[in-house]
């Protein structure tokens, strides 16, 4: 039994999408300390564990299906460290653009508020640069 190239790609893309949805579910089921979370984290630990087991089971069956259909997962894994470095850079860039000049598009900016914001942005950017340096630091396994 075999699928043509387009069918196989369709199966693989669908499974990748399902995996992204499962990762979102796992993230939502886990406790969060972020004050910016848009969801109320109200999933009890026992239900979170059931969801985790269900996600593991679905992933296991997806891998079995790919194996049975002889569909290879050819995606080269991206280094988590490289991805983290990129996300830290994106966060730094977003903060870099948080200036009084940008905020003026929303109206006049109070000078004291602008100075206060600039001070906090400076600290956050320094912290992000430190995190980037840490993630870029060579390790014994790199």
Short mmCIF file of C-alpha atoms in Angstrom, two decimals:
data_model
loop_
_atom_site.label_atom_id
_atom_site.label_comp_id
_atom_site.label_asym_id
_atom_site.label_seq_id
_atom_site.Cartn_x
_atom_site.Cartn_y
_atom_site.Cartn_z
CA UNK A 1 0.00 0.00 0.00
CA UNK A 2 1.35 3.39 -0.89
CA UNK A 3 0.32 6.98 -1.38
CA UNK A 4 1.54 9.22 -4.15
CA UNK A 5 3.92 12.06 -3.30
CA UNK A 6 1.15 14.66 -2.93
CA UNK A 7 -1.02 12.43 -0.77
CA UNK A 8 1.94 11.56 1.46
CA UNK A 9 2.80 15.25 1.82
CA UNK A 10 -0.85 15.96 2.70
CA UNK A 11 -0.77 13.34 5.45
CA UNK A 12 2.53 14.66 6.80
CA UNK A 13 1.38 18.31 6.76
CA UNK A 14 -1.84 17.33 8.55
CA UNK A 15 0.08 15.40 11.21
CA UNK A 16 2.42 18.36 11.71
CA UNK A 17 -0.61 20.61 12.16
CA UNK A 18 -2.14 18.18 14.66
CA UNK A 19 1.17 18.16 16.56
CA UNK A 20 1.17 21.99 16.74
CA UNK A 21 -2.41 21.88 18.08
CA UNK A 22 -1.40 19.27 20.66
CA UNK A 23 1.54 21.45 21.77
CA UNK A 24 -0.86 24.35 22.22
CA UNK A 25 -3.19 22.17 24.28
CA UNK A 26 -0.27 21.00 26.43
CA UNK A 27 0.84 24.62 26.94
CA UNK A 28 -2.67 25.70 27.91
CA UNK A 29 -3.05 22.81 30.32
CA UNK A 30 0.20 23.67 32.11
CA UNK A 31 0.36 26.29 34.85
CA UNK A 32 1.60 29.70 33.77
CA UNK A 33 3.27 32.44 35.75
CA UNK A 34 2.96 34.96 32.93
CA UNK A 35 0.89 38.01 33.83
CA UNK A 36 0.17 38.36 30.09
CA UNK A 37 -1.47 34.97 29.57
CA UNK A 38 -4.70 35.40 27.65
CA UNK A 39 -6.22 32.24 29.06
CA UNK A 40 -7.29 31.46 32.57
CA UNK A 41 -5.26 28.41 33.51
CA UNK A 42 -8.04 26.40 35.13
CA UNK A 43 -7.06 22.85 34.16
CA UNK A 44 -6.59 20.66 37.25
CA UNK A 45 -3.33 18.64 37.30
CA UNK A 46 -5.11 15.30 36.88
CA UNK A 47 -6.84 16.50 33.70
CA UNK A 48 -3.58 18.06 32.46
CA UNK A 49 -1.93 14.66 32.85
CA UNK A 50 -4.76 12.97 30.92
CA UNK A 51 -4.31 15.51 28.12
CA UNK A 52 -0.57 14.88 28.11
CA UNK A 53 -1.13 11.11 27.84
CA UNK A 54 -3.68 11.62 25.05
CA UNK A 55 -1.21 13.81 23.14
CA UNK A 56 1.52 11.19 23.57
CA UNK A 57 -0.86 8.49 22.32
CA UNK A 58 -1.92 10.50 19.27
CA UNK A 59 1.73 11.23 18.41
CA UNK A 60 2.62 7.55 18.80
CA UNK A 61 -0.19 6.53 16.42
CA UNK A 62 0.80 9.25 13.93
CA UNK A 63 4.35 7.85 13.90
CA UNK A 64 2.98 4.33 13.43
CA UNK A 65 0.85 5.54 10.52
CA UNK A 66 3.81 7.30 8.90
CA UNK A 67 5.88 4.13 9.28
CA UNK A 68 3.13 1.91 7.89
CA UNK A 69 2.60 4.25 4.93
CA UNK A 70 6.36 4.58 4.43
CA UNK A 71 6.23 8.35 4.81
CA UNK A 72 9.47 9.76 6.10
CA UNK A 73 9.72 12.80 8.29
CA UNK A 74 12.41 14.66 6.40
CA UNK A 75 12.41 17.89 8.35
CA UNK A 76 15.89 18.66 9.59
CA UNK A 77 15.57 19.54 13.25
CA UNK A 78 16.21 23.15 14.12
CA UNK A 79 18.51 23.76 17.04
CA UNK A 80 16.48 24.93 20.04
CA UNK A 81 19.38 27.23 20.91
CA UNK A 82 19.25 28.84 17.45
CA UNK A 83 15.48 29.24 17.67
CA UNK A 84 15.74 30.75 21.17
CA UNK A 85 18.44 33.12 19.95
CA UNK A 86 16.15 34.26 17.13
CA UNK A 87 13.18 34.75 19.46
CA UNK A 88 15.33 36.74 21.88
CA UNK A 89 16.46 38.91 18.97
CA UNK A 90 12.83 39.43 17.90
CA UNK A 91 11.88 40.45 21.44
CA UNK A 92 14.84 42.85 21.60
CA UNK A 93 13.85 44.38 18.26
CA UNK A 94 10.24 44.83 19.40
CA UNK A 95 11.43 46.61 22.55
CA UNK A 96 13.91 48.71 20.55
CA UNK A 97 10.95 50.07 18.60
CA UNK A 98 9.05 51.02 21.77
CA UNK A 99 10.15 54.66 21.73
CA UNK A 100 8.42 57.98 22.39
CA UNK A 101 8.60 58.66 18.65
CA UNK A 102 6.61 55.47 17.95
CA UNK A 103 4.15 56.19 20.76
CA UNK A 104 3.45 59.68 19.40
CA UNK A 105 1.41 57.98 16.74
CA UNK A 106 -1.12 57.38 19.55
CA UNK A 107 -0.99 60.99 20.78
CA UNK A 108 1.29 63.29 22.78
CA UNK A 109 3.71 61.46 25.06
CA UNK A 110 4.34 62.72 28.59
CA UNK A 111 8.10 63.28 28.99
CA UNK A 112 8.23 61.72 32.47
CA UNK A 113 6.31 58.64 31.28
CA UNK A 114 8.62 58.40 28.25
CA UNK A 115 11.71 58.50 30.49
CA UNK A 116 10.21 55.89 32.82
CA UNK A 117 9.37 53.60 29.90
CA UNK A 118 12.82 54.11 28.35
CA UNK A 119 14.44 53.10 31.63
CA UNK A 120 12.44 49.85 31.81
CA UNK A 121 13.01 49.11 28.13
CA UNK A 122 16.75 49.57 28.63
CA UNK A 123 16.76 47.04 31.50
CA UNK A 124 14.69 44.53 29.52
CA UNK A 125 16.93 44.86 26.47
CA UNK A 126 20.05 44.37 28.59
CA UNK A 127 18.47 41.26 30.10
CA UNK A 128 17.61 39.92 26.65
CA UNK A 129 21.13 40.59 25.38
CA UNK A 130 22.49 38.69 28.39
CA UNK A 131 20.16 35.80 27.62
CA UNK A 132 21.32 35.82 23.99
CA UNK A 133 24.93 35.71 25.14
CA UNK A 134 24.10 32.74 27.39
CA UNK A 135 22.35 30.78 24.65
CA UNK A 136 25.23 31.48 22.23
CA UNK A 137 27.90 30.43 24.72
CA UNK A 138 29.69 27.23 23.65
CA UNK A 139 28.93 24.18 25.77
CA UNK A 140 30.72 20.91 26.23
CA UNK A 141 28.27 19.21 23.84
CA UNK A 142 28.41 21.85 21.08
#
